[in-house]
CSV table of C-alpha atoms and ligand atoms in Angstrom, one decimal:
chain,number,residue,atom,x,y,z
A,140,UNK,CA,18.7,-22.2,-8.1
A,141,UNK,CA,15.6,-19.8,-8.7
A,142,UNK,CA,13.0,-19.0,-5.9
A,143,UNK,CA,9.6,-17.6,-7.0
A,144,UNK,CA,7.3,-15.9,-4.4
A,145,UNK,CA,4.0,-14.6,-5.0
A,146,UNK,CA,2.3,-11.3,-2.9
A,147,UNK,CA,-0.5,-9.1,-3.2
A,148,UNK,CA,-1.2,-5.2,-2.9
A,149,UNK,CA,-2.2,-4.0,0.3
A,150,UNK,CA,-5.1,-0.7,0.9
A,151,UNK,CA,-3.9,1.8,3.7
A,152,UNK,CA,-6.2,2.7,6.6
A,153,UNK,CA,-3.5,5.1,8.2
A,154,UNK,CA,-1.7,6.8,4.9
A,155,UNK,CA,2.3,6.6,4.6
A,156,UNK,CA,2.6,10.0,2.8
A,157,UNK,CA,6.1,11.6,3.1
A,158,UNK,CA,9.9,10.8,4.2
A,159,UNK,CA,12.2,11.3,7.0
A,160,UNK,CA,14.8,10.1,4.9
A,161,UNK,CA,13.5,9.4,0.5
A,162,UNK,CA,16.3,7.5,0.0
A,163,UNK,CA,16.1,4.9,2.2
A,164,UNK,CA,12.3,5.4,2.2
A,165,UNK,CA,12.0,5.9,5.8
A,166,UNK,CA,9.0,7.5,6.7
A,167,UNK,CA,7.7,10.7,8.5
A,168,UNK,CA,5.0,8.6,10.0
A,169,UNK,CA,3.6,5.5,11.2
A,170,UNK,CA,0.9,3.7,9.0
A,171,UNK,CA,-1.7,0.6,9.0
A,172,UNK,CA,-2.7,-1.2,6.2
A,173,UNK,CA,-5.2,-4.3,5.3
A,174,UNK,CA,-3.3,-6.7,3.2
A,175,UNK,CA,-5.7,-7.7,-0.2
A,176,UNK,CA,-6.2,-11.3,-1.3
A,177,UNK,CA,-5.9,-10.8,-4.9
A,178,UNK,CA,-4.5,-9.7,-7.3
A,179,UNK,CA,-0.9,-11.0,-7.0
A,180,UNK,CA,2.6,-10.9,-8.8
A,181,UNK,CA,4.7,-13.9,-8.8
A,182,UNK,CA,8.3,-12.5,-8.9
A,183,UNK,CA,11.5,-15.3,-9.7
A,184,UNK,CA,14.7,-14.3,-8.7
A,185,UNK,CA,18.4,-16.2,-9.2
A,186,UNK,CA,21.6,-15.2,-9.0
A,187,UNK,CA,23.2,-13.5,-11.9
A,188,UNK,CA,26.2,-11.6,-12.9
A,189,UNK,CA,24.7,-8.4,-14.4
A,190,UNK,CA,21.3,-7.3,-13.1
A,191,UNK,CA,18.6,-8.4,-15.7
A,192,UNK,CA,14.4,-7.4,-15.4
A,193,UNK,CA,11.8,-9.0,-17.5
A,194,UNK,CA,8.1,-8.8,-17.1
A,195,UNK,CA,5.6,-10.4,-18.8
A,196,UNK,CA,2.9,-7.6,-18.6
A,197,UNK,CA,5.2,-4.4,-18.8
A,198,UNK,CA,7.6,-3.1,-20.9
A,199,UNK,CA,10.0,-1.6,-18.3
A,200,UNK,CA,11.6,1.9,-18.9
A,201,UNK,CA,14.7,3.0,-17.8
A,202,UNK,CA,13.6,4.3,-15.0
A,203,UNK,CA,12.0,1.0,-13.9
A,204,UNK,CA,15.1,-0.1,-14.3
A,205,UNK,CA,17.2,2.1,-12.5
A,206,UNK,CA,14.9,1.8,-9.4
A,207,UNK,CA,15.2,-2.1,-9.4
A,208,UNK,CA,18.9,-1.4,-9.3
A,209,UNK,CA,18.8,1.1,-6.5
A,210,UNK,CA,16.6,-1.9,-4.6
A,211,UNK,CA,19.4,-4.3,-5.3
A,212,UNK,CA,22.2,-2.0,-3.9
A,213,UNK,CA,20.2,-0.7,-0.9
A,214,UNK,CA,19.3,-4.8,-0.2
A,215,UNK,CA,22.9,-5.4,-0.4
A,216,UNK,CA,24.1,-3.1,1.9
A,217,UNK,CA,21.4,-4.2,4.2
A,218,UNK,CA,22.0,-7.7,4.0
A,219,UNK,CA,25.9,-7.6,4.7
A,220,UNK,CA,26.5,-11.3,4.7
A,221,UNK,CA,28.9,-13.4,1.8
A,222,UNK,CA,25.8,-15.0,0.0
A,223,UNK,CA,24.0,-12.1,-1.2
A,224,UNK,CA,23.9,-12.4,-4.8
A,225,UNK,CA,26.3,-10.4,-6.8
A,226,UNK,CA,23.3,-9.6,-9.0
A,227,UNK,CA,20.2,-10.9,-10.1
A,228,UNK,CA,18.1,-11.8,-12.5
A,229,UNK,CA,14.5,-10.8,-11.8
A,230,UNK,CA,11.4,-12.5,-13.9
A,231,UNK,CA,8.1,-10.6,-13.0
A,232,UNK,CA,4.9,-12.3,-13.6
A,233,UNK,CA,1.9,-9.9,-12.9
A,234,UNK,CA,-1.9,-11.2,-12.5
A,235,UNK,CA,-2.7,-7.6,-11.5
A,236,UNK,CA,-4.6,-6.1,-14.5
A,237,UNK,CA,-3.7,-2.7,-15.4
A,238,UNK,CA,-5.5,0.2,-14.8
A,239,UNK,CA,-7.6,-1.0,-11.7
A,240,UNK,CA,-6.3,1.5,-9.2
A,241,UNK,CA,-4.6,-1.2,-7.4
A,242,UNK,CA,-0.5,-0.1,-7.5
A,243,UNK,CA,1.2,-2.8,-8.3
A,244,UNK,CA,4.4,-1.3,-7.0
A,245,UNK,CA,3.5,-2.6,-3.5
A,246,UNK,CA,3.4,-6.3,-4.6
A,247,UNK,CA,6.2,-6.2,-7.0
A,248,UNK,CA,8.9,-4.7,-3.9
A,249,UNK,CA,7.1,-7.0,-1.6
A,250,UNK,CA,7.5,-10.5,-3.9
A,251,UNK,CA,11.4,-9.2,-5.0
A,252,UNK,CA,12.1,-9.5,-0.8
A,253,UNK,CA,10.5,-12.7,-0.3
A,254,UNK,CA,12.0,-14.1,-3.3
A,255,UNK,CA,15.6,-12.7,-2.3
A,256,UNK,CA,15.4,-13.9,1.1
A,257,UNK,CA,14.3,-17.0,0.2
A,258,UNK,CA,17.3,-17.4,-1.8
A,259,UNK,CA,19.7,-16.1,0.3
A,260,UNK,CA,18.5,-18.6,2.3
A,261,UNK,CA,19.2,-16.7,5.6
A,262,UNK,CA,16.0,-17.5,8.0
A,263,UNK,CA,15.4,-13.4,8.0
A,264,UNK,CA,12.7,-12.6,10.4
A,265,UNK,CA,9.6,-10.9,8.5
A,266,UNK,CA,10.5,-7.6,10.0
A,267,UNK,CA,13.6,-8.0,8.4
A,268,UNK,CA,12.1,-9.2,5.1
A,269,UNK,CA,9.7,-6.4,5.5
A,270,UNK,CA,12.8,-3.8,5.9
A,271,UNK,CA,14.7,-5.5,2.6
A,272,UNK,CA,10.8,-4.5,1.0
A,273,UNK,CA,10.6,-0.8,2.8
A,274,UNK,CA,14.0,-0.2,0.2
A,275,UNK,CA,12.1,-1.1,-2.5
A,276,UNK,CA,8.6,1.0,-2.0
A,277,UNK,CA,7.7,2.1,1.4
A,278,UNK,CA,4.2,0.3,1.2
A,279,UNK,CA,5.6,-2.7,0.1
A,280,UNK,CA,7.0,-3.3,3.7
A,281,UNK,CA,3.3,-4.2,4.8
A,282,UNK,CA,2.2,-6.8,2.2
A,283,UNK,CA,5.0,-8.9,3.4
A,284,UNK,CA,2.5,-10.0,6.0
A,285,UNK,CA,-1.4,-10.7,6.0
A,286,UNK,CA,-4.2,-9.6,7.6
A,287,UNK,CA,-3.9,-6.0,9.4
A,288,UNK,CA,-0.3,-4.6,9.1
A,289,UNK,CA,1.4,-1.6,11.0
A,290,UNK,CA,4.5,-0.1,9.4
A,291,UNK,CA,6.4,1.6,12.3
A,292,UNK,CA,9.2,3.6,12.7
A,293,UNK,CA,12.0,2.1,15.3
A,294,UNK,CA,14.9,4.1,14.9
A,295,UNK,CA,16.9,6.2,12.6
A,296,UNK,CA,19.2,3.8,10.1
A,297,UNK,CA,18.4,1.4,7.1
A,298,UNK,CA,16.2,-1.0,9.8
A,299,UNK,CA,14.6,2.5,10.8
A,300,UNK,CA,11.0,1.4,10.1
A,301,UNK,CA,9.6,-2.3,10.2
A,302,UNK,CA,6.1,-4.0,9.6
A,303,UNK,CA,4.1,-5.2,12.6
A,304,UNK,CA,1.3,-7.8,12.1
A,305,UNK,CA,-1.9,-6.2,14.1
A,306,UNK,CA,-4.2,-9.1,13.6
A,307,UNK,CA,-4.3,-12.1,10.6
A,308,UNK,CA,-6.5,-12.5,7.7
A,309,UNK,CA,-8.6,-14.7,10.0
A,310,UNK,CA,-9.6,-11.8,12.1
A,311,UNK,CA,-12.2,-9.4,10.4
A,312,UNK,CA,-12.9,-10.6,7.0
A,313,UNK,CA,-13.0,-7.3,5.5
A,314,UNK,CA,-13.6,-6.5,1.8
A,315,UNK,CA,-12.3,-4.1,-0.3
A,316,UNK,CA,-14.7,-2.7,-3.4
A,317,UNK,CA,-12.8,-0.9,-6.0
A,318,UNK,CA,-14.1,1.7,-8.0
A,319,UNK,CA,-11.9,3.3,-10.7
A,320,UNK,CA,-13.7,5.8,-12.5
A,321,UNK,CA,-13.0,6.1,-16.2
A,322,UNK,CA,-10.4,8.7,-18.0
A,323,UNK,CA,-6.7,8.3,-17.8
A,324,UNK,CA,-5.4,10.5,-15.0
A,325,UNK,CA,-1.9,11.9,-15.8
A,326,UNK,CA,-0.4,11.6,-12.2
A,327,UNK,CA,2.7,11.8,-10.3
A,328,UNK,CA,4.0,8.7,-9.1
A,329,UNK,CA,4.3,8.3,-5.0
A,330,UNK,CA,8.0,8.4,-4.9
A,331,UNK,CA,8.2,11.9,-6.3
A,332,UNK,CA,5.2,12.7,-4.3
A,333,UNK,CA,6.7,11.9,-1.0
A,334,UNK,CA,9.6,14.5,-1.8
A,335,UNK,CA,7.3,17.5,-1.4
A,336,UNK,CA,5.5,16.4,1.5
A,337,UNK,CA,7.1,18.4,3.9
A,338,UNK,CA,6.3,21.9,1.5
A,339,UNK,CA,2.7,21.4,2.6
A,340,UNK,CA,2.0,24.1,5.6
A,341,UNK,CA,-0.4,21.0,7.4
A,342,UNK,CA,2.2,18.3,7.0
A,343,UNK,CA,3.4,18.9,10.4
A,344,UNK,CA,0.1,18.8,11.9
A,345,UNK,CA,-1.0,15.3,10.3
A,346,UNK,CA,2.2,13.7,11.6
A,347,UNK,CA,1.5,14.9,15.2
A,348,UNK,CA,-2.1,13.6,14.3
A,349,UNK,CA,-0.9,10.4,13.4
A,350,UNK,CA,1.6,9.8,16.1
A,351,UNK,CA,-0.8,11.5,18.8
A,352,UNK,CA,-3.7,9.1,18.3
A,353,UNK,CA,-4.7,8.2,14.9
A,354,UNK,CA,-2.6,5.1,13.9
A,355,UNK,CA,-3.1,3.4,17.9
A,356,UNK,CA,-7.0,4.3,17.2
A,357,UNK,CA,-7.1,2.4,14.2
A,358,UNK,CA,-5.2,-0.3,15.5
A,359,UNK,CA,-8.0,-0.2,18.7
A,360,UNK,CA,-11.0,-0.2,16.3
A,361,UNK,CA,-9.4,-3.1,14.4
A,362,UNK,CA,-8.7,-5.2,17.2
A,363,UNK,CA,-12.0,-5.1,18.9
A,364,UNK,CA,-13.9,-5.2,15.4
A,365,UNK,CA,-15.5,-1.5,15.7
A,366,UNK,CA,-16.3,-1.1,12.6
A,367,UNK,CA,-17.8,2.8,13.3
A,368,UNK,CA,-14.3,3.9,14.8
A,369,UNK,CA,-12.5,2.4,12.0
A,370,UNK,CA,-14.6,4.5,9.6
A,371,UNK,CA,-14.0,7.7,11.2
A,372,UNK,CA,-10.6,7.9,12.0
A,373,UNK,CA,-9.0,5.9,8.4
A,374,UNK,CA,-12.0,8.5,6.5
A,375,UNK,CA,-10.6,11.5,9.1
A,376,UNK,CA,-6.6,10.6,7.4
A,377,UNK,CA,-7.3,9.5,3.8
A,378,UNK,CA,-9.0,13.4,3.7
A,379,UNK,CA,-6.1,14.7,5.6
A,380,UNK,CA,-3.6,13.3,3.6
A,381,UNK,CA,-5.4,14.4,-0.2
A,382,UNK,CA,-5.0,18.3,1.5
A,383,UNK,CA,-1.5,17.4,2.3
A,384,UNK,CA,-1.1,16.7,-1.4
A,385,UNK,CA,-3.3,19.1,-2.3
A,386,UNK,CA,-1.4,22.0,-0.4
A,387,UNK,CA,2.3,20.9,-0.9
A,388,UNK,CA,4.4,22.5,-3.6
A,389,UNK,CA,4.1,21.6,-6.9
A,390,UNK,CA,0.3,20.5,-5.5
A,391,UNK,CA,-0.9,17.1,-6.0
A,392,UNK,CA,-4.6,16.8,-7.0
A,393,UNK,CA,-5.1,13.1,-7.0
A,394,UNK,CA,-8.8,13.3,-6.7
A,395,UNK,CA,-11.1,14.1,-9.3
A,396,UNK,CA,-15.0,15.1,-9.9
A,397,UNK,CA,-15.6,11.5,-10.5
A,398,UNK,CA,-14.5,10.9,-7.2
A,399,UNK,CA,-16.3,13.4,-5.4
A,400,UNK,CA,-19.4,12.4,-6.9
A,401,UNK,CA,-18.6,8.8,-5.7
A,402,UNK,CA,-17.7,9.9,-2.0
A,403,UNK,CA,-21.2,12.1,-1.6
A,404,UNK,CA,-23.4,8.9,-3.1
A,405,UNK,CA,-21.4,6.8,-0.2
A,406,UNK,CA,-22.2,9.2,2.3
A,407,UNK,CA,-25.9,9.2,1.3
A,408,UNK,CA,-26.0,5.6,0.9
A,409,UNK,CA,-24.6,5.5,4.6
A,410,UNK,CA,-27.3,7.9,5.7
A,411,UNK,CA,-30.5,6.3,4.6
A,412,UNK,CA,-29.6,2.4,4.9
A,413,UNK,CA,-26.7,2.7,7.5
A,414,UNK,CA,-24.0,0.3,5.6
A,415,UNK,CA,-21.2,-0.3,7.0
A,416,UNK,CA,-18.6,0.9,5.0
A,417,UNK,CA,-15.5,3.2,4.6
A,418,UNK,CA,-14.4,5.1,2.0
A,419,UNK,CA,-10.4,6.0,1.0
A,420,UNK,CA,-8.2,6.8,-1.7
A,421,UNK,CA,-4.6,6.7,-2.9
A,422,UNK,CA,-2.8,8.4,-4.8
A,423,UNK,CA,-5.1,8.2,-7.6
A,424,UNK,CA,-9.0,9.3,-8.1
A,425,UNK,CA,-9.9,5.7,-7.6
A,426,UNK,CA,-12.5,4.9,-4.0
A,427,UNK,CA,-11.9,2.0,-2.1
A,428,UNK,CA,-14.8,0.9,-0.3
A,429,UNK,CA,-13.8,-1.2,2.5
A,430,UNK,CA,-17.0,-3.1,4.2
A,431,UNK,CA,-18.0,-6.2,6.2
A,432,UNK,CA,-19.2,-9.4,4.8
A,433,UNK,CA,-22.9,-7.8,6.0
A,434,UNK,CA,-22.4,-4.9,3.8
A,435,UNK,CA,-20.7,-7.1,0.6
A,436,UNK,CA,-23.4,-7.4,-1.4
A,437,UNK,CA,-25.2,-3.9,-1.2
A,438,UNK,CA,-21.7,-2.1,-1.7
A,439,UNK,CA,-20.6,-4.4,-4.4
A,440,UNK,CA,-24.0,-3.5,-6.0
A,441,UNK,CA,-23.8,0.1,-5.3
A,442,UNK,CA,-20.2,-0.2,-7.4
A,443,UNK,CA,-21.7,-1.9,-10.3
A,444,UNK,CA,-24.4,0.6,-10.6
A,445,UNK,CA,-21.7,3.2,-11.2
A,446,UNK,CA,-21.8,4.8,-15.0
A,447,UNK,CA,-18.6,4.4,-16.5
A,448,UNK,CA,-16.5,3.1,-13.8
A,449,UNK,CA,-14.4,-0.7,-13.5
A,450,UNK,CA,-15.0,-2.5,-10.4
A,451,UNK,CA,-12.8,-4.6,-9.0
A,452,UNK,CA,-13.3,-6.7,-5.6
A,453,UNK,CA,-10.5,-8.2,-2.9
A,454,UNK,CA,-10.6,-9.4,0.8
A,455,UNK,CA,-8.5,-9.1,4.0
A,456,UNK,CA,-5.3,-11.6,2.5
A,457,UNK,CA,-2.2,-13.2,3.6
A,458,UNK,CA,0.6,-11.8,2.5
A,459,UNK,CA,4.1,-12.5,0.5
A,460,UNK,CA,5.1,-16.5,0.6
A,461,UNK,CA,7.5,-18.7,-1.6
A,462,UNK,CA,5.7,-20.8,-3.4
B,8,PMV,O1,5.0,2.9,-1.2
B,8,PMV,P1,4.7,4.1,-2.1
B,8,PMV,O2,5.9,4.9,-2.3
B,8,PMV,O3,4.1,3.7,-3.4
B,8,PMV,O4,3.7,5.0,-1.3
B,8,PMV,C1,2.3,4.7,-1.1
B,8,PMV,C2,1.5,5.9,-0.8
B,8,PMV,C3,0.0,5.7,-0.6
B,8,PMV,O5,-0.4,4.7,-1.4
B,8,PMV,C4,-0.6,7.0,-1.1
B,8,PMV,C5,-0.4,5.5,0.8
B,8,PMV,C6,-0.1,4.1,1.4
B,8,PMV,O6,0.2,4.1,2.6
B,8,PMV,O7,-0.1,3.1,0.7
């Protein structure tokens, strides 16, 4: 028997930057994401004897390898019941074109728990789902729902941090404009990235930030639509966590010219024709410009008019299913 499931990236509002345990990717903090409604993986998984990984759109190093293997071992040790598959073969089939500034990472982890529960056939809860995706990549926990997705720390253990649906995809139909500026950034992925959190002398402070007020905040201005609130405080912690990256040791500098550039035309466009629309960035010097259906067209044009940059454009989605 094979199960395939099919899931999508998701574009954090309240960053996940940093561990409070790497390998079992439990984070320092609480974050909030907006699930996206394209592009997607499709991941097939059956049982096999020896692990196997094939993807149609990657060559997969060693690495790659190893870190599916690590996801199988941590999702067995999770899922301590007699039909979890001795191994697994694992067929990747990504839509998600490459070099959009869109990780795929969070899709990939999210489809391989959706597909593995499905064929464990267990009737795990999504916040268990979600946990088997945490092991995987630590954003991948929140695409395993739709809409507006919390990931929040419970307790200290493997089921230590869970995803939390805020609100569906029917709530705010928010967009999400992506502008990846040209040039091949050499960068360091976010697993490695995460390690050195804590060497940054503001880490502390964005955690307290985060747990103080920022992440219920978000979740407030997302619940009663306010679109302003939702632009300061995700703008206020997509900034704080680039000088957490910025400052930590080795220093991360995800952001480039290009992307300053970007963020002071957004601020002016904000100023003179008073668009709604947010600005953040991931580990990468790609903008996300999140806005309402009101502000679609304008931002979408705005992106277009950009010199040397690809554009890519999602919406507020639903999340991993079997299909
Ligand atoms: O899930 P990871 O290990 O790829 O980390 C994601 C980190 C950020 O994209 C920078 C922030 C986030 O919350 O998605």
């Amino acid at each position: 028997m094979s199960i395939t499931a099919r899931s999508t990236p998701n574009i954090a509002l309240i960053k996940y930057w940093g561990n409070r345990n790497n390998d079992l990717r439990l984070p320092a903090a609480d974050s909030l994401s907006m699930t996206l409604n394209s592009p997607y993986v499709d991941v097939t998984v059956e049982h096999a004897e020896v692990l196997r990984v094939h993807s149609t759109s990657k060559q997969l190093t060693s690495k790659d390898i190893e870190r599916f293997a690590k996801h199988l071992e941590l999702m067995k040790m999770y899922l301590v019941v007699d039909s979890i598959p001795n191994s697994l073969n694992i067929q990747i089939d990504s839509h998600i074109p490459s070099g959009i500034g869109l990780a795929s990472s969070a899709a990939v982890f999210s489809a391989i728990a959706k597909a593995v529960a499905g064929l464990i056939d267990q009737n795990l809860t999504d916040e268990q789902v979600s946990i088997l995706a945490r092991l995987g990549s630590g954003s991948a926990s929140r695409s395993i729902l739709g809409g507006f997705v919390a990931m929040k720390n419970v307790s200290e253990g493997m089921d230590g941090a869970v995803a939390e649906q805020i609100a569906d995809e029917k709530h705010w139909n928010l967009h999400d404009i992506v502008i990846i500026p040209s040039g091949d950034e050499k960068k360091v992925g976010s697993t490695e990235g995460h390690a050195g959190a804590w060497t940054s002398p503001h880490f502390a402070t964005r955690l307290e930030a985060i747990q103080k007020y920022r992440q219920q905040e978000c979740i407030d201005a997302i619940l009663n639509k306010d679109f302003e609130k939702l632009q300061h405080i995700s703008e206020e912690d997509a900034l704080d966590m680039h000088h957490c990256m910025e400052t930590q040791n080795p220093a991360l500098k995800y952001l480039s010219e290009d992307t300053h550039h970007i963020l002071a035309q957004v601020r002016e466009l904000r100023e003179r024709e008073h668009v709604p629309v947010l600005f953040t960035m991931d580990a990468g010097p790609t903008v996300h410009l999140i806005c309402t259906d009101e502000a679609k067209d304008t931002i979408s044009g705005f992106a277009h008019s950009q010199k040397n940059c690809k554009v890519f454009e999602a919406s507020v989605g639903p999340g991993a299913h079997c299909i």
